Structure formats: C-alpha cells, structure tokens
C-alpha cells in the first residue's frame, strides 16, 4: 500500500497544539498549522541556514495569524523569521 504522504521527522509542539510537516509529490513542502476547533491551515514552507552555526538549517513558513515564523530543530522553539521581520529604514 502506498502511503499518502511521507511525514518528515520534524514536529514542533506549540502549547497544546502542534504543526506537522508533510512532504508529498503534489504538495512540495507543506506545513499544517492549527487554526482551532481541530482544524488546520495548509501553508508552504522554506528552509534557511542559521548564521554562525555550521550545518544548522531551520524551516520557515508564513503564519496567517502570527506572521513569518521559523522552527529551530535544535532548541525545539519557534521564532520570528529574521529576514522577513526586519524593518526597512
């Protein structure tokens, strides 16, 4: 039986809810983020290299309620996207 999607090993716990990262031939890189009431929003994701850390890659996405976010797999924490949250002068 063919699996519908291959789940990557990245899952971030956010309070009482979670995000899951799925990879499928038709979905590229997709993140499911909790919307509430057991519903999820599907958003696309990208990867960034963490500065000053060798081989450190974080996954990032655009959260419709919280803005651009990234997940640090080493520290298991979510933080604002560094490039997209900078204010232009």
PDB file of C-alpha atoms in Angstrom:
ATOM      1  CA  UNK A   1       0.000   0.000   0.000  1.00  0.00           C
ATOM      2  CA  UNK A   2       1.405   3.375  -0.988  1.00  0.00           C
ATOM      3  CA  UNK A   3       1.465   5.969   1.791  1.00  0.00           C
ATOM      4  CA  UNK A   4      -0.472   9.147   1.026  1.00  0.00           C
ATOM      5  CA  UNK A   5       2.385  11.306   2.225  1.00  0.00           C
ATOM      6  CA  UNK A   6       5.764  10.893   3.819  1.00  0.00           C
ATOM      7  CA  UNK A   7       5.931  12.652   7.139  1.00  0.00           C
ATOM      8  CA  UNK A   8       9.289  14.151   7.900  1.00  0.00           C
ATOM      9  CA  UNK A   9      10.687  13.734  11.355  1.00  0.00           C
ATOM     10  CA  UNK A  10      10.050  17.369  12.284  1.00  0.00           C
ATOM     11  CA  UNK A  11       7.129  18.080  14.592  1.00  0.00           C
ATOM     12  CA  UNK A  12       7.064  21.155  16.798  1.00  0.00           C
ATOM     13  CA  UNK A  13       4.984  21.312  19.940  1.00  0.00           C
ATOM     14  CA  UNK A  14       3.292  24.697  20.304  1.00  0.00           C
ATOM     15  CA  UNK A  15       1.387  24.877  23.584  1.00  0.00           C
ATOM     16  CA  UNK A  16      -1.461  22.403  23.334  1.00  0.00           C
ATOM     17  CA  UNK A  17      -1.312  22.184  19.564  1.00  0.00           C
ATOM     18  CA  UNK A  18       1.275  21.142  17.016  1.00  0.00           C
ATOM     19  CA  UNK A  19       2.483  21.720  13.496  1.00  0.00           C
ATOM     20  CA  UNK A  20       3.316  18.851  11.212  1.00  0.00           C
ATOM     21  CA  UNK A  21       5.484  18.938   8.127  1.00  0.00           C
ATOM     22  CA  UNK A  22       4.435  16.691   5.276  1.00  0.00           C
ATOM     23  CA  UNK A  23       6.178  16.035   2.009  1.00  0.00           C
ATOM     24  CA  UNK A  24       4.276  14.663  -0.939  1.00  0.00           C
ATOM     25  CA  UNK A  25       4.924  14.780  -4.657  1.00  0.00           C
ATOM     26  CA  UNK A  26       1.923  17.075  -5.118  1.00  0.00           C
ATOM     27  CA  UNK A  27       2.426  19.215  -2.007  1.00  0.00           C
ATOM     28  CA  UNK A  28       6.145  20.128  -2.138  1.00  0.00           C
ATOM     29  CA  UNK A  29       6.928  21.346   1.392  1.00  0.00           C
ATOM     30  CA  UNK A  30       3.728  21.924   3.329  1.00  0.00           C
ATOM     31  CA  UNK A  31       3.107  22.739   6.974  1.00  0.00           C
ATOM     32  CA  UNK A  32      -0.187  22.209   8.737  1.00  0.00           C
ATOM     33  CA  UNK A  33      -0.686  24.780  11.482  1.00  0.00           C
ATOM     34  CA  UNK A  34      -3.560  24.651  13.984  1.00  0.00           C
ATOM     35  CA  UNK A  35      -6.436  27.013  13.304  1.00  0.00           C
ATOM     36  CA  UNK A  36      -8.545  25.956  16.296  1.00  0.00           C
ATOM     37  CA  UNK A  37     -11.509  23.619  16.772  1.00  0.00           C
ATOM     38  CA  UNK A  38      -9.463  20.735  15.365  1.00  0.00           C
ATOM     39  CA  UNK A  39      -8.958  22.472  12.006  1.00  0.00           C
ATOM     40  CA  UNK A  40      -5.642  23.135  10.274  1.00  0.00           C
ATOM     41  CA  UNK A  41      -4.386  25.572   7.655  1.00  0.00           C
ATOM     42  CA  UNK A  42      -2.001  24.301   4.966  1.00  0.00           C
ATOM     43  CA  UNK A  43       0.858  26.718   4.209  1.00  0.00           C
ATOM     44  CA  UNK A  44       4.033  26.344   2.169  1.00  0.00           C
ATOM     45  CA  UNK A  45       7.417  26.305   3.842  1.00  0.00           C
ATOM     46  CA  UNK A  46      11.045  27.037   3.042  1.00  0.00           C
ATOM     47  CA  UNK A  47      14.405  26.375   4.648  1.00  0.00           C
ATOM     48  CA  UNK A  48      17.039  28.854   5.850  1.00  0.00           C
ATOM     49  CA  UNK A  49      20.585  28.400   7.108  1.00  0.00           C
ATOM     50  CA  UNK A  50      21.155  29.740  10.598  1.00  0.00           C
ATOM     51  CA  UNK A  51      24.010  32.277  10.593  1.00  0.00           C
ATOM     52  CA  UNK A  52      27.155  31.477  12.589  1.00  0.00           C
ATOM     53  CA  UNK A  53      26.202  27.803  13.002  1.00  0.00           C
ATOM     54  CA  UNK A  54      27.618  25.070  10.792  1.00  0.00           C
ATOM     55  CA  UNK A  55      25.033  22.781   9.168  1.00  0.00           C
ATOM     56  CA  UNK A  56      22.156  24.469  11.014  1.00  0.00           C
ATOM     57  CA  UNK A  57      19.010  24.610   8.897  1.00  0.00           C
ATOM     58  CA  UNK A  58      15.623  25.857  10.100  1.00  0.00           C
ATOM     59  CA  UNK A  59      12.234  25.504   8.456  1.00  0.00           C
ATOM     60  CA  UNK A  60      10.179  28.685   7.917  1.00  0.00           C
ATOM     61  CA  UNK A  61       6.604  29.492   6.926  1.00  0.00           C
ATOM     62  CA  UNK A  62       4.103  32.359   6.777  1.00  0.00           C
ATOM     63  CA  UNK A  63       1.658  32.010   9.685  1.00  0.00           C
ATOM     64  CA  UNK A  64      -1.576  33.862   8.793  1.00  0.00           C
ATOM     65  CA  UNK A  65      -2.131  34.975  12.406  1.00  0.00           C
ATOM     66  CA  UNK A  66       1.427  35.393  13.763  1.00  0.00           C
ATOM     67  CA  UNK A  67       3.344  36.438  10.647  1.00  0.00           C
ATOM     68  CA  UNK A  68       6.567  34.889   9.291  1.00  0.00           C
ATOM     69  CA  UNK A  69       7.857  32.167  11.650  1.00  0.00           C
ATOM     70  CA  UNK A  70      10.735  29.675  11.743  1.00  0.00           C
ATOM     71  CA  UNK A  71      11.368  26.484  13.717  1.00  0.00           C
ATOM     72  CA  UNK A  72      14.747  25.770  15.329  1.00  0.00           C
ATOM     73  CA  UNK A  73      15.045  21.988  15.469  1.00  0.00           C
ATOM     74  CA  UNK A  74      17.985  22.045  17.885  1.00  0.00           C
ATOM     75  CA  UNK A  75      16.241  24.138  20.538  1.00  0.00           C
ATOM     76  CA  UNK A  76      12.713  22.963  19.635  1.00  0.00           C
ATOM     77  CA  UNK A  77      11.407  26.519  19.503  1.00  0.00           C
ATOM     78  CA  UNK A  78       9.550  28.759  17.081  1.00  0.00           C
ATOM     79  CA  UNK A  79      10.851  32.281  16.452  1.00  0.00           C
ATOM     80  CA  UNK A  80      10.053  35.209  14.091  1.00  0.00           C
ATOM     81  CA  UNK A  81      11.634  34.887  10.624  1.00  0.00           C
ATOM     82  CA  UNK A  82      14.821  37.027  10.804  1.00  0.00           C
ATOM     83  CA  UNK A  83      14.846  38.337   7.209  1.00  0.00           C
ATOM     84  CA  UNK A  84      11.118  38.975   6.855  1.00  0.00           C
ATOM     85  CA  UNK A  85      10.617  40.740  10.188  1.00  0.00           C
ATOM     86  CA  UNK A  86      13.363  43.354   9.712  1.00  0.00           C
ATOM     87  CA  UNK A  87      12.006  46.869   9.389  1.00  0.00           C
ATOM     88  CA  UNK A  88      13.264  48.822   6.409  1.00  0.00           C
ATOM     89  CA  UNK A  89      14.592  52.320   7.053  1.00  0.00           C
TER      90      UNK A  89
END
